[in-house]
mmCIF file of C-alpha atoms and ligand atoms in Angstrom:
data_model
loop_
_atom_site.group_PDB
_atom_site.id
_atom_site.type_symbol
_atom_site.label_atom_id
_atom_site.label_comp_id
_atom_site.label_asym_id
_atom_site.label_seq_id
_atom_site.Cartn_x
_atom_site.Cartn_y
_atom_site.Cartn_z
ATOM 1 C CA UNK R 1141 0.000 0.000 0.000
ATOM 2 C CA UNK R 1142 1.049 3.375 -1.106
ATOM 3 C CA UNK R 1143 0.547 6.213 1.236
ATOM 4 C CA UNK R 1144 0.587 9.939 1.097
ATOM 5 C CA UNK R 1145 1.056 11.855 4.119
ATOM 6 C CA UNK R 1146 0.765 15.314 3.202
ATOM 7 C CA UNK R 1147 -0.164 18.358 5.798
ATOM 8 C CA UNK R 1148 1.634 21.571 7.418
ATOM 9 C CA UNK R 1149 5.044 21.282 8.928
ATOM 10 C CA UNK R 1150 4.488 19.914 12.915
ATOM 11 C CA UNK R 1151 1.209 18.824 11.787
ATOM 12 C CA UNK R 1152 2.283 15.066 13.000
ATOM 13 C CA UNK R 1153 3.637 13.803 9.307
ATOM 14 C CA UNK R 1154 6.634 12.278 10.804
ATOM 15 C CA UNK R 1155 5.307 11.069 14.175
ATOM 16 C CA UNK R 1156 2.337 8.976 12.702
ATOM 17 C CA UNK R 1157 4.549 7.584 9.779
ATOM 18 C CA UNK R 1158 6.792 6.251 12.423
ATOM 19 C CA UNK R 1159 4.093 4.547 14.123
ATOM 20 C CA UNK R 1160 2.495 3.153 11.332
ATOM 21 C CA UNK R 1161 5.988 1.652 10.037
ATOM 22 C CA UNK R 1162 6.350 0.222 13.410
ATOM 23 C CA UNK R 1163 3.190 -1.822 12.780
ATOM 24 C CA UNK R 1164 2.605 -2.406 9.072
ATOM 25 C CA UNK R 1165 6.332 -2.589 8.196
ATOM 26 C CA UNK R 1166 6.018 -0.060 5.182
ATOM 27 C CA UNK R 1167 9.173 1.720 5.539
ATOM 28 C CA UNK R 1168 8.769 5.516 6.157
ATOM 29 C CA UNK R 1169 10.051 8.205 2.975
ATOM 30 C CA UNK R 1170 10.792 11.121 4.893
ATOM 31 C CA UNK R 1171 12.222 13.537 2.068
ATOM 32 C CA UNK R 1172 13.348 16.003 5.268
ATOM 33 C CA UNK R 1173 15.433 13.345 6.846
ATOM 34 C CA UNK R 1174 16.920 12.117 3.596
ATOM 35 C CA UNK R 1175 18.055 15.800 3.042
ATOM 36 C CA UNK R 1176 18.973 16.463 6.770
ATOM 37 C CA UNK R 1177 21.276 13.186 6.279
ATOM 38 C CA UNK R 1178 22.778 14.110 3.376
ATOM 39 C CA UNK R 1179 23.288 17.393 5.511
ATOM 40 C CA UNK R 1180 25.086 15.425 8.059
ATOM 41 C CA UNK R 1181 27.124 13.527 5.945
ATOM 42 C CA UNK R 1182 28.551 16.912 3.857
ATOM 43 C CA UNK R 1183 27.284 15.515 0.829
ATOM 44 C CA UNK R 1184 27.254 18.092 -2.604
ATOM 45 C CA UNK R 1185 23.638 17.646 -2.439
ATOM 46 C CA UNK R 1186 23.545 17.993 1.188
ATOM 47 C CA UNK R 1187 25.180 21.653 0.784
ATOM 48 C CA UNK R 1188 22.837 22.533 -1.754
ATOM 49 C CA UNK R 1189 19.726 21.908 0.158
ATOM 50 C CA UNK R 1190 20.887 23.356 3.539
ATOM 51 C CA UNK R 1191 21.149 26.815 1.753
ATOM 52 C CA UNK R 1192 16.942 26.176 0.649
ATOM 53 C CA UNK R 1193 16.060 24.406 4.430
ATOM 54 C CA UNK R 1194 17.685 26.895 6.810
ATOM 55 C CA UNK R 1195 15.281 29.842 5.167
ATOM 56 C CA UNK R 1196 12.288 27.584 5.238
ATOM 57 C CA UNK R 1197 12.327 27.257 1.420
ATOM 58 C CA UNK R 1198 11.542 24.207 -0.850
ATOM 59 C CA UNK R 1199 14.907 22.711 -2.002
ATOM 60 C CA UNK R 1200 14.324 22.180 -5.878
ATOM 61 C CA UNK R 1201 11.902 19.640 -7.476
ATOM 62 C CA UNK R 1202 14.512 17.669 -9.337
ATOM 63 C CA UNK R 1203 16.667 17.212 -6.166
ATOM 64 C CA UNK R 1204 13.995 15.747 -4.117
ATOM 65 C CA UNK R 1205 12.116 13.810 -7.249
ATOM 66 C CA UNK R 1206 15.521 11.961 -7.897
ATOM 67 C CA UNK R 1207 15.639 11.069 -4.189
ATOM 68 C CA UNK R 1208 12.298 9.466 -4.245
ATOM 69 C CA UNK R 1209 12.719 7.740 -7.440
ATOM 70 C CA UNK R 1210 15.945 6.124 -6.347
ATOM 71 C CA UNK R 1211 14.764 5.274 -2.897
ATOM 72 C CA UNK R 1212 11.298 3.749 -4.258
ATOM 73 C CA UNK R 1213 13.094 1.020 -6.317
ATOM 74 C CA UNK R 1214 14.617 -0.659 -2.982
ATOM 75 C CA UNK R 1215 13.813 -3.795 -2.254
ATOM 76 C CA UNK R 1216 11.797 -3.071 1.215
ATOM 77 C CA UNK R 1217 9.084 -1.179 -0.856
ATOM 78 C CA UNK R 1218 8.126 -3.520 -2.616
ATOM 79 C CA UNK R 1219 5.025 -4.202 -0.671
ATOM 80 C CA UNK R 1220 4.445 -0.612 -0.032
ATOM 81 C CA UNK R 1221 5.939 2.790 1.415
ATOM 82 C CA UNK R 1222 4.464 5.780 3.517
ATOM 83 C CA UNK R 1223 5.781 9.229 1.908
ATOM 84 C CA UNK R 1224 6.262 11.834 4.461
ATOM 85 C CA UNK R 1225 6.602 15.303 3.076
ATOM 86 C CA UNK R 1226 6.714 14.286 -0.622
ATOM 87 C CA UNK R 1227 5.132 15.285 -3.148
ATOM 88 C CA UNK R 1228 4.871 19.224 -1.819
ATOM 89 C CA UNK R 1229 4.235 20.534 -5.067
ATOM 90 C CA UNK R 1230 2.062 19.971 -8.683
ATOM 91 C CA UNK R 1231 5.171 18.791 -10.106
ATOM 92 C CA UNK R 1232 6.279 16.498 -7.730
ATOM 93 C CA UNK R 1233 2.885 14.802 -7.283
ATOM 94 C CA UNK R 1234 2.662 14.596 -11.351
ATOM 95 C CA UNK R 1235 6.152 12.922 -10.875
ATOM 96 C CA UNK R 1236 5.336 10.294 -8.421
ATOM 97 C CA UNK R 1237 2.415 9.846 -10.667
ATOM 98 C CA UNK R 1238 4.632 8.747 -13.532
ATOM 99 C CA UNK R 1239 7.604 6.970 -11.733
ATOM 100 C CA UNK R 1240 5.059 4.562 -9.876
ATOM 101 C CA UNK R 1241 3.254 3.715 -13.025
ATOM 102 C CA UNK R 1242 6.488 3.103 -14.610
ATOM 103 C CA UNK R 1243 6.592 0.160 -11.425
ATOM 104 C CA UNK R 1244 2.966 -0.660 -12.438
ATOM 105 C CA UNK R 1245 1.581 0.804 -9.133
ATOM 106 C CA UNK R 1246 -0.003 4.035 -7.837
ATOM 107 C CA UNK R 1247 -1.024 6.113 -4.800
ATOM 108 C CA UNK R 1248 -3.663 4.132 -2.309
ATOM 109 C CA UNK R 1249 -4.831 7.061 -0.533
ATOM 110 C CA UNK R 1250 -3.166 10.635 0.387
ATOM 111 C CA UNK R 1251 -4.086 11.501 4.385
ATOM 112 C CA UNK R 1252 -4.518 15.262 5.291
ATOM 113 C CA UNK R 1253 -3.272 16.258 8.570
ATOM 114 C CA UNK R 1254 -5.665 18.962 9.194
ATOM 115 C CA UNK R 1255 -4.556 21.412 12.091
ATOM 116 C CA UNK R 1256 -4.637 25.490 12.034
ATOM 117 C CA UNK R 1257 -1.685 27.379 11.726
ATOM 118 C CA UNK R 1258 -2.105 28.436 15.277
ATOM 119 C CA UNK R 1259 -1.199 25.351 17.026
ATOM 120 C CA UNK R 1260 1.667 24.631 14.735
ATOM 121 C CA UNK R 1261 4.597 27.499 15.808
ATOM 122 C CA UNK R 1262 4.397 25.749 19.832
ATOM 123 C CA UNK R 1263 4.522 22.624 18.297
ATOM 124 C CA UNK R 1264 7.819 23.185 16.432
ATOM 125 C CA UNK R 1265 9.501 25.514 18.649
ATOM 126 C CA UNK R 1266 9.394 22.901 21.603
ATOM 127 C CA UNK R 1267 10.035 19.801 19.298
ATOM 128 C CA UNK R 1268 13.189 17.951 20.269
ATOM 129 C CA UNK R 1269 14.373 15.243 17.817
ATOM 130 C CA UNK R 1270 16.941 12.032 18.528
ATOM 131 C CA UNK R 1271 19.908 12.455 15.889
ATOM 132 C CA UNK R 1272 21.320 8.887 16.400
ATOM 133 C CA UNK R 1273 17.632 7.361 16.319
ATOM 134 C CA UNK R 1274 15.316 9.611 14.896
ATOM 135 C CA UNK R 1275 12.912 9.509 17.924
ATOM 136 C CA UNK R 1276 10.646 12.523 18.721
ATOM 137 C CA UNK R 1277 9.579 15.054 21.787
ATOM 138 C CA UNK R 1278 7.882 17.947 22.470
ATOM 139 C CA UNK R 1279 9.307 19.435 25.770
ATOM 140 C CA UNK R 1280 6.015 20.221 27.164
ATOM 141 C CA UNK R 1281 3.528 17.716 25.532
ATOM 142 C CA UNK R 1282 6.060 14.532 25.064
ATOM 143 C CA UNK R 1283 9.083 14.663 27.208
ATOM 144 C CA UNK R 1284 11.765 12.680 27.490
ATOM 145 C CA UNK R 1285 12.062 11.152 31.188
ATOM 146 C CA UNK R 1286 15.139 13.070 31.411
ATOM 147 C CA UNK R 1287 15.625 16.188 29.563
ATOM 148 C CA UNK R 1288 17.867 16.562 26.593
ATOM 149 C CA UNK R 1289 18.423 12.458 26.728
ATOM 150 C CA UNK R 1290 16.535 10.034 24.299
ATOM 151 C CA UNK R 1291 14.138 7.719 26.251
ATOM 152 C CA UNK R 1292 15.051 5.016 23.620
ATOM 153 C CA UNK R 1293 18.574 5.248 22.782
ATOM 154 C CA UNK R 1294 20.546 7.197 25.748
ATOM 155 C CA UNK R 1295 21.851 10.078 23.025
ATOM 156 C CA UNK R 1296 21.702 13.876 22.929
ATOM 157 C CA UNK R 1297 18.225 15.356 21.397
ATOM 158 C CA UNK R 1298 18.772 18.532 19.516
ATOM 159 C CA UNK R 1299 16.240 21.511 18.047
ATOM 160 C CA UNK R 1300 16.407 21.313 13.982
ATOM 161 C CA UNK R 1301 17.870 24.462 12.688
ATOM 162 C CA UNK R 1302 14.659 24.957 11.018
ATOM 163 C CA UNK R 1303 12.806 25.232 14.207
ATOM 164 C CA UNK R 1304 13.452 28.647 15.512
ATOM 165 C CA UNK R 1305 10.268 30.956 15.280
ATOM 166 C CA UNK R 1306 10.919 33.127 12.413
ATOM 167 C CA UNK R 1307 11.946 29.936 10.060
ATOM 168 C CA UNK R 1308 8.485 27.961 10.840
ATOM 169 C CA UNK R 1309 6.307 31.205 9.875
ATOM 170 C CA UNK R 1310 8.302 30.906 6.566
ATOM 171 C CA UNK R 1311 7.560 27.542 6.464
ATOM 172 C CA UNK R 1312 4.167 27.853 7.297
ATOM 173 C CA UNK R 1313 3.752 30.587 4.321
ATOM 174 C CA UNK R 1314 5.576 28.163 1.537
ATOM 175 C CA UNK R 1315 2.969 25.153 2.828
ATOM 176 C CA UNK R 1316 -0.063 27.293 2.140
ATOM 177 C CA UNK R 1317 0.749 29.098 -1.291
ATOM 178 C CA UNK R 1318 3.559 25.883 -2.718
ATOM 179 C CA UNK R 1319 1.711 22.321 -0.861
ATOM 180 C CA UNK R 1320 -1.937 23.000 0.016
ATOM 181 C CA UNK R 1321 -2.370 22.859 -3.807
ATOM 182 C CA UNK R 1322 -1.139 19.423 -3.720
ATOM 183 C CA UNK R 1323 -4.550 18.501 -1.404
ATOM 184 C CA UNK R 1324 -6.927 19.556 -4.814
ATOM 185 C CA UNK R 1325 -4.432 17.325 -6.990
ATOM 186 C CA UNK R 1326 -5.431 14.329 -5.079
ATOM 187 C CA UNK R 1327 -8.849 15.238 -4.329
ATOM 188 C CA UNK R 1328 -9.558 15.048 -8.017
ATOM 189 C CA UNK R 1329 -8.166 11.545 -8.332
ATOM 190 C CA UNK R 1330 -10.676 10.643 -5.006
ATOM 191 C CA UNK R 1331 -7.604 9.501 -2.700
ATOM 192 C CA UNK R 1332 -7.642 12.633 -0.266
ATOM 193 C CA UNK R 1333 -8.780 11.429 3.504
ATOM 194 C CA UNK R 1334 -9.099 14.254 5.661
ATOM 195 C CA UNK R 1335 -7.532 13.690 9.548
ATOM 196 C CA UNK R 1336 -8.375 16.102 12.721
ATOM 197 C CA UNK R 1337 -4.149 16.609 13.391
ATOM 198 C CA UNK R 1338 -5.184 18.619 16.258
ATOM 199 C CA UNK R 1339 -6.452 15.630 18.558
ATOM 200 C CA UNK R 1340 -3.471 13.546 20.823
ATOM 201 C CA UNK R 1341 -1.605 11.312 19.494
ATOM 202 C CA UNK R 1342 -3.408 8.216 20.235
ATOM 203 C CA UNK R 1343 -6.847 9.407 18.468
ATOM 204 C CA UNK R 1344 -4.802 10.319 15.647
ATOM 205 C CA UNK R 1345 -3.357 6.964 15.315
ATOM 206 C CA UNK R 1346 -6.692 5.342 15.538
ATOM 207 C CA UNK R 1347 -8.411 7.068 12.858
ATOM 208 C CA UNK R 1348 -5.193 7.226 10.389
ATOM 209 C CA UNK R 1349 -5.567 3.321 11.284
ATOM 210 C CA UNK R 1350 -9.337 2.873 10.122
ATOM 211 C CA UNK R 1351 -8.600 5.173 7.119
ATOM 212 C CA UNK R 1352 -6.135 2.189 5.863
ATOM 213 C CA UNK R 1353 -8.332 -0.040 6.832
ATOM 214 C CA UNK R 1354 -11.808 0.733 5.230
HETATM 215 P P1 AP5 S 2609 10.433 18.092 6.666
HETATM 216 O O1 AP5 S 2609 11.454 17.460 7.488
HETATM 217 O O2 AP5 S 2609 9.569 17.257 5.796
HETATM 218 O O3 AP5 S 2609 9.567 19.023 7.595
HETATM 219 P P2 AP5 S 2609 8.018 19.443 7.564
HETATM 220 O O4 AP5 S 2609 7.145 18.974 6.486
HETATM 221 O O5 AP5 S 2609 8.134 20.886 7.717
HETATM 222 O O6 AP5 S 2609 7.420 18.637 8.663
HETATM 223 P P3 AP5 S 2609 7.941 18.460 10.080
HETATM 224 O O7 AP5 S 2609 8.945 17.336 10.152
HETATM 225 O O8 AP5 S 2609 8.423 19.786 10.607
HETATM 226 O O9 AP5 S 2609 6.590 18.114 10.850
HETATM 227 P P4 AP5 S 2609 5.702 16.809 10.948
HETATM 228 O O10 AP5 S 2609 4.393 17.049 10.304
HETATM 229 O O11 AP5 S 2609 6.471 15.594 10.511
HETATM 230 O O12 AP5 S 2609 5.450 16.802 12.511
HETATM 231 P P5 AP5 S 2609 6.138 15.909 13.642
HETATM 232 O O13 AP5 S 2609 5.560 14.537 13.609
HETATM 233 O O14 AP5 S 2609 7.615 16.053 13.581
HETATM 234 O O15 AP5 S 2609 11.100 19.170 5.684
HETATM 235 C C1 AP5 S 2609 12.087 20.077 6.157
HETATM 236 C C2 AP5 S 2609 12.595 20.902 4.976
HETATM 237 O O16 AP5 S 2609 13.183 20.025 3.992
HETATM 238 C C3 AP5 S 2609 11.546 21.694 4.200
HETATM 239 O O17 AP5 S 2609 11.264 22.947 4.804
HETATM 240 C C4 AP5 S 2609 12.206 21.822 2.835
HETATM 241 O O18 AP5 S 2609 13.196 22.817 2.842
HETATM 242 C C5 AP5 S 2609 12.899 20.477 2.664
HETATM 243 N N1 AP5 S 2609 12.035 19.477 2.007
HETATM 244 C C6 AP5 S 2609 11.591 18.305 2.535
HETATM 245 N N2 AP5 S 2609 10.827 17.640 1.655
HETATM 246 C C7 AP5 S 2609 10.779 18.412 0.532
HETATM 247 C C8 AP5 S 2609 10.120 18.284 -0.728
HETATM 248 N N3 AP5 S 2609 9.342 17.206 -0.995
HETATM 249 N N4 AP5 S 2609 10.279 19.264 -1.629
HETATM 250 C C9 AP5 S 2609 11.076 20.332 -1.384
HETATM 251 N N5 AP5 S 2609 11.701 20.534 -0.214
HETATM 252 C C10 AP5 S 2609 11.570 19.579 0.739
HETATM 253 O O19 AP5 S 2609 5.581 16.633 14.957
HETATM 254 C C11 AP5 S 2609 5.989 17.954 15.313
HETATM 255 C C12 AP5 S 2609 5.992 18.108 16.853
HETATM 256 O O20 AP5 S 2609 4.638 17.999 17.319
HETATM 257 C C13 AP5 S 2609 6.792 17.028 17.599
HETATM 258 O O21 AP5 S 2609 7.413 17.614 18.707
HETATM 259 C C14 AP5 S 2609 5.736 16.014 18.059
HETATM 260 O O22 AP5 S 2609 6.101 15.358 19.257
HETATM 261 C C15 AP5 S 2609 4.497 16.920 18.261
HETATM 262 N N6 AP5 S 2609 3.245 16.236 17.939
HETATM 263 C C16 AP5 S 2609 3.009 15.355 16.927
HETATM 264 N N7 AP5 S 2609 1.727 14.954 16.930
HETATM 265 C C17 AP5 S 2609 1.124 15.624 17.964
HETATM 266 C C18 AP5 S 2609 -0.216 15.642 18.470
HETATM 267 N N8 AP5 S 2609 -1.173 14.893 17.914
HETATM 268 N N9 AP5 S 2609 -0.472 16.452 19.525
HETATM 269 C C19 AP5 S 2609 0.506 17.226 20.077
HETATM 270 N N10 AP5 S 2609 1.798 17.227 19.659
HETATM 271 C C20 AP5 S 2609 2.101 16.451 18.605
#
């Protein structure tokens, strides 16, 4: 099963793909973490895209397409993949269009994490994230049992660069006038499911779950 997980930045993308991956096994296509590695491992590409991330910008189409269309021919997505953050624009969504029918398969559904901007800025500003494991906080609303230490691995958390105040209400501006378009693309193929991102994490995971299910 294909899936689409497409919504404002802190709207829960990441968290929910995680869980989901934990249970159904469909590996998790974050297009943020594959840049953020390539980041970390000083990569050409990596120095490209820091320059786009650190303002809150989209890092070109063709940079992130061919990351997706490499990553989609490995072996552990065969029986499906979750795509977190990807497609964010018309392009990109006409390009996963054409590389997955090129593999004889398509989209399943595309899930809409629903939340106002309002709620989003105290999200990100107090998100802490795991570099050696990729686990998640939120300093007020999930913290670790002891601060700055992950629960599941023992290592350092850190703030992304992008999460300072002035980057997110960039980010926030690119979603609504570059992504939200993305939500009409898929409406008008009848695979957008809308999901209430505002509730805890639990209810979230229970309806994302009957979504897949029905
Ligand atoms: P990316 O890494 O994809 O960031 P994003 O889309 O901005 O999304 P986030 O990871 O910030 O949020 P999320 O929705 O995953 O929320 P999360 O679960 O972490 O992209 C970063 C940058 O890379 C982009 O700005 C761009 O430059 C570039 N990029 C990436 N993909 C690209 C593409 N396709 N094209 C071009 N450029 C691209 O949760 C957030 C916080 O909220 C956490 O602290 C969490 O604990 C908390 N939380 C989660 N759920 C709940 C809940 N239900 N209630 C309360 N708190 C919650």
């Amino acid at each position: 099963m294909i899936l689409v997980f497409l919504g404002p930045p802190g709207s829960g993308k990441g968290t929910q793909a995680k869980k989901v991956t934990a249970e159904r096994g469909w590996p998790q296509l974050s297009t943020g973490d594959m840049l953020r590695s390539a980041i970390a491992n000083g990569t050409k590409l990596g120095l490209e895209a820091k320059s786009f991330m650190d303002r809150g910008a989209l890092v070109p189409d063709a940079v992130v397409i061919g990351l997706i269309a490499e990553r989609v021919l490995s072996p552990d997505c065969k029986a499906g993949f979750i795509l977190d953050g990807f497609p964010r624009t018309i392009p990109q969504a006409e390009a996963l269009d054409l590389m997955l029918a090129e593999l004889s398969q398509k989209v399943f559904m595309t899930v809409l994490f629903d939340i106002p901007d309002s709620e989003l800025v105290s999200r990100l500003s107090g998100r802490r994230t795991c570099l050696k494991c990729g686990a998640m906080y939120h300093v007020v609303a999930a913290s670790p049992k002891v601060e700055g230490i992950c629960d599941a691995c023992g290592a350092g958390l850190v703030q992304r660069d992008d999460d300072k105040e002035d980057v997110i209400l960039k980010r926030l501006a690119v979603y609504h006038a570059q992504t939200a378009p993305v939500a009409g693309y898929y409406d008008s193929q009848r695979k957008l499911r809308k999901l209430d991102a505002r509730l805890p994490q639990t209810e979230v995971l229970g309806h994302l779950k009957s979504l897949i299910s029905n």
